[in-house]
XYZ file of N, CA and C in Angstrom:
309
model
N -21.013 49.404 25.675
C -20.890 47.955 25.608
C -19.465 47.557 25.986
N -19.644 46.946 27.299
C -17.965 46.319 27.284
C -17.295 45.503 26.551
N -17.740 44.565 25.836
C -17.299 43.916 24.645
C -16.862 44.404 23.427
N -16.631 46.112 23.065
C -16.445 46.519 22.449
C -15.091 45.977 21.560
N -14.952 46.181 20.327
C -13.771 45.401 19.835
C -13.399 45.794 18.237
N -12.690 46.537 17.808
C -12.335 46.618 16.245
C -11.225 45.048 15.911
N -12.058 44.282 14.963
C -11.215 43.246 14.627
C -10.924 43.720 13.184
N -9.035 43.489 13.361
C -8.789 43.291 11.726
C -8.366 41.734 11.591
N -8.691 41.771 10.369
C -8.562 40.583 9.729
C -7.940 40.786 8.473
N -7.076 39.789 7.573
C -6.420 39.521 6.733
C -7.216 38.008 5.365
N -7.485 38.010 4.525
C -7.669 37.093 4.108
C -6.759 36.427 2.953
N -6.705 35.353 2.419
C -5.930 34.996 1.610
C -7.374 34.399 0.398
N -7.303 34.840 -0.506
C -8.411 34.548 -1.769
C -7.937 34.079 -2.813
N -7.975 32.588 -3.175
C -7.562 31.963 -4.428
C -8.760 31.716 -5.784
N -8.716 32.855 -6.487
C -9.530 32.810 -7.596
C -9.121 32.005 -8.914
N -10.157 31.440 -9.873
C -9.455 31.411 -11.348
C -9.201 32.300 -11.607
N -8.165 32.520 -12.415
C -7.316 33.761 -13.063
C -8.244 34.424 -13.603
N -9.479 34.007 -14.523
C -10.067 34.351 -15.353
C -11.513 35.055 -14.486
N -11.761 34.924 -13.653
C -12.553 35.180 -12.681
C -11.619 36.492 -11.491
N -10.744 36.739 -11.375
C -10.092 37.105 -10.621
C -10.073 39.026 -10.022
N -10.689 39.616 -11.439
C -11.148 41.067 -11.476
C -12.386 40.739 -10.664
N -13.145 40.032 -11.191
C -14.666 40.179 -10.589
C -15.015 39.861 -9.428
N -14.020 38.962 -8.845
C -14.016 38.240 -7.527
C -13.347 39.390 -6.110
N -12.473 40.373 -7.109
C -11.834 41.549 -6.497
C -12.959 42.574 -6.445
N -13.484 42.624 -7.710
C -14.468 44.173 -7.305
C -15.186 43.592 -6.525
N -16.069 42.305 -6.097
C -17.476 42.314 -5.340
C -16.593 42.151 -3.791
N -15.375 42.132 -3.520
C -14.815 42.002 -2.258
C -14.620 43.271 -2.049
N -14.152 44.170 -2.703
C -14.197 45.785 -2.352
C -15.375 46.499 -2.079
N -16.716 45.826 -2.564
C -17.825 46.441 -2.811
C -18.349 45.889 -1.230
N -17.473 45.340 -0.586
C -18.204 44.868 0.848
C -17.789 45.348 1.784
N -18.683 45.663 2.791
C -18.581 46.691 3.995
C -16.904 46.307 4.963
N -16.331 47.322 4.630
C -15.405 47.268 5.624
C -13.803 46.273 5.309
N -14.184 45.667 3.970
C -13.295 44.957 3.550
C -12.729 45.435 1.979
N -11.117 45.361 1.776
C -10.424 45.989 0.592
C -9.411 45.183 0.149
N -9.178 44.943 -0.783
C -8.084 44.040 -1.717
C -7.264 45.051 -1.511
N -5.668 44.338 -1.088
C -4.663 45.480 -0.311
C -3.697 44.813 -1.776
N -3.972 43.584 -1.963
C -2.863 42.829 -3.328
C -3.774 41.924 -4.230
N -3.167 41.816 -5.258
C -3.191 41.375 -6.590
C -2.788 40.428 -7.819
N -2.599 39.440 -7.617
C -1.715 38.674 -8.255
C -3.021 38.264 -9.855
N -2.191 38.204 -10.864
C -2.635 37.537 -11.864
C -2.918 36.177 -11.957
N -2.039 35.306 -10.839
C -2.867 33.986 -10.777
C -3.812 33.432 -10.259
N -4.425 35.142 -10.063
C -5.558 34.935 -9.020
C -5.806 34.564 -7.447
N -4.603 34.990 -6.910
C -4.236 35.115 -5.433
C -4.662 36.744 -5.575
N -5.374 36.683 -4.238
C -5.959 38.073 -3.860
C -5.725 38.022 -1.799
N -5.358 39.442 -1.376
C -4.977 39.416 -0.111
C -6.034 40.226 0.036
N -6.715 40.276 0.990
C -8.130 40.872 1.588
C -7.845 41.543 3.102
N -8.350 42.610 3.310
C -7.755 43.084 4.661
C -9.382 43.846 5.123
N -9.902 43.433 6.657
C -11.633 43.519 6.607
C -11.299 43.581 7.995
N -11.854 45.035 8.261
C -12.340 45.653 9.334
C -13.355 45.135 10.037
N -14.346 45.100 10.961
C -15.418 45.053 11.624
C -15.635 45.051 12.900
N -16.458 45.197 13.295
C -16.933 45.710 15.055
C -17.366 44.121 15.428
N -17.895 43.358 14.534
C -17.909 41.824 14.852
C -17.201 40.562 14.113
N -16.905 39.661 14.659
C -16.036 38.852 14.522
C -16.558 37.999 13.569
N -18.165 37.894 13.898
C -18.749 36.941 12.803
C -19.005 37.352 11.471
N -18.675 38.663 11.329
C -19.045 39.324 10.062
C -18.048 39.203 9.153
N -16.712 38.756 10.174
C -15.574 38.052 9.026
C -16.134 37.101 8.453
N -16.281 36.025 9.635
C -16.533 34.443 9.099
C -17.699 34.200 7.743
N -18.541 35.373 8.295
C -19.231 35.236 7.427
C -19.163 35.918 5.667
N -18.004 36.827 5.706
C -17.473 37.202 4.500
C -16.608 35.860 4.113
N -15.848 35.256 4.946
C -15.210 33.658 4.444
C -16.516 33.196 3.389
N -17.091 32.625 4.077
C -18.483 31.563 3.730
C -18.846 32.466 2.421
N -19.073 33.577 2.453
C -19.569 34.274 1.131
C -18.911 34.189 -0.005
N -17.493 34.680 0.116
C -16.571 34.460 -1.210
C -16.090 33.358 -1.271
N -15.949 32.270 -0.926
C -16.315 30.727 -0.776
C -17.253 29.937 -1.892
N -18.411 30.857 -1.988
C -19.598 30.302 -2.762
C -19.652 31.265 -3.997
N -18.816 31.828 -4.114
C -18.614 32.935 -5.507
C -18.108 32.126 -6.770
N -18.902 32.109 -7.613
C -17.911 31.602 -9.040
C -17.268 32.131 -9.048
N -16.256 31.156 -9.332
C -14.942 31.463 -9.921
C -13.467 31.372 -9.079
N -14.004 31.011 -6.954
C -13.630 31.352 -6.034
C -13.024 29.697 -5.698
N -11.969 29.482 -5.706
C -11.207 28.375 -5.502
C -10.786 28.112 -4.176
N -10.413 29.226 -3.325
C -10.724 28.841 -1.585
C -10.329 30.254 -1.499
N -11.074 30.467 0.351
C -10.616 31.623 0.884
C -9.864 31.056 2.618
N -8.986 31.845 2.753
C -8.732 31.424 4.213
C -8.298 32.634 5.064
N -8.178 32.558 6.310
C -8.008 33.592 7.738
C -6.842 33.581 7.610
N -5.582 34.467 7.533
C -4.344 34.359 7.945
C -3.774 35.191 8.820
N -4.635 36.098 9.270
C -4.534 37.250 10.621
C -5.485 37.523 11.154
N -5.702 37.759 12.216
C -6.904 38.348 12.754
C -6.588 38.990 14.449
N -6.808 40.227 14.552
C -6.029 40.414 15.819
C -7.537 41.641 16.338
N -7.743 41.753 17.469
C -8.639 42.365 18.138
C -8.179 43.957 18.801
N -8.839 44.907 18.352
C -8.203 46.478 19.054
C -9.188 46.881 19.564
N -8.823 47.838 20.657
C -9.814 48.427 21.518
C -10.149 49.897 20.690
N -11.010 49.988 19.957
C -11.738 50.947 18.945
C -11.098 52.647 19.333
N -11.536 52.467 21.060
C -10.507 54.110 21.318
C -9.149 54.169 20.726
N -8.544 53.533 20.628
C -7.138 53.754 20.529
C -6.794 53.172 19.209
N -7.292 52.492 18.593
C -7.105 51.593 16.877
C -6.160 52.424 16.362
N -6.118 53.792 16.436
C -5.775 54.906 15.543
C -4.516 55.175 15.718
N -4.116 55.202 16.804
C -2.733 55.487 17.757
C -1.433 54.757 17.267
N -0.803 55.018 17.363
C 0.867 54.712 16.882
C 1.098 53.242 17.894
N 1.462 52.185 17.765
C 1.881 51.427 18.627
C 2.919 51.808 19.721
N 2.889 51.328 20.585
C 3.948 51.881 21.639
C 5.327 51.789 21.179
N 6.518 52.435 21.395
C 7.830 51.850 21.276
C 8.301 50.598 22.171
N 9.088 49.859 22.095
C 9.233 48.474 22.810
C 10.456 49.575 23.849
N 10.315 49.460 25.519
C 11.108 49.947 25.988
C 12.690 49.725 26.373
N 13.148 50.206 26.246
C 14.377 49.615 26.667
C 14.496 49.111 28.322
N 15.349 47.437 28.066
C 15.638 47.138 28.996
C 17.008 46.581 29.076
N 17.216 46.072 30.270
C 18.592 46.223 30.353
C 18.861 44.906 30.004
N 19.877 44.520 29.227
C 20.348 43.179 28.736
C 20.194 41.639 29.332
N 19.848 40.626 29.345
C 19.636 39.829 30.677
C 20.961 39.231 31.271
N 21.577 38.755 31.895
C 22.577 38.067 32.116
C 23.488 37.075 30.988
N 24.853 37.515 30.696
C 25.282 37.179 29.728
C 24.973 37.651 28.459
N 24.314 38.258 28.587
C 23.640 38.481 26.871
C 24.319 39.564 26.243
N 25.058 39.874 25.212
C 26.417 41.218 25.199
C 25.505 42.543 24.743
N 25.856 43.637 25.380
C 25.295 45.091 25.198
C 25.330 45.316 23.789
């Protein structure tokens, strides 16, 4: 498939405090997505893998409608070509200074 595509995504999850364990385990318990942070005021950072794009949106819309779930939002989302996901990023190469600019 030429459309091939590993999307990560980042979420930002504002729970009641009091709701905030439970709102974490059923987000871990979902395919491809893991609570990377933790806050006691019930800020939760979500970080969600998938081969489709809508399978984010549609984890939005889900923990959205969760008691206890005060908003969720997108704050990264960047697209990798699945061969290479794994690989070290390139080094930025060196170039030569532009005009005026001091060594």
């Amino acid at each position: 498939m030429p459309n091939e595509a590993l999307h990560i995504a980042s979420l930002l999850v504002h729970a009641r405090p009091e709701h905030r364990r439970e709102v974490a385990q059923w987000l871990d318990a979902q395919s491809g997505s893991e609570v990377s942070a933790d806050d006691p005021s019930g800020k939760l950072v979500v970080v969600v893998e998938s081969e489709r794009e809508a399978r984010i949106l549609e984890l939005i819309d889900s923990v959205q409608m969760r008691p206890g779930v005060l908003g969720a939002a997108l704050v990264y989302h960047q697209m990798l070509d699945p061969a290479t996901a794994d690989e070290p990023a390139d080094t930025v190469e060196q170039q030569a200074p532009a005009e005026g600019m001091p060594t």
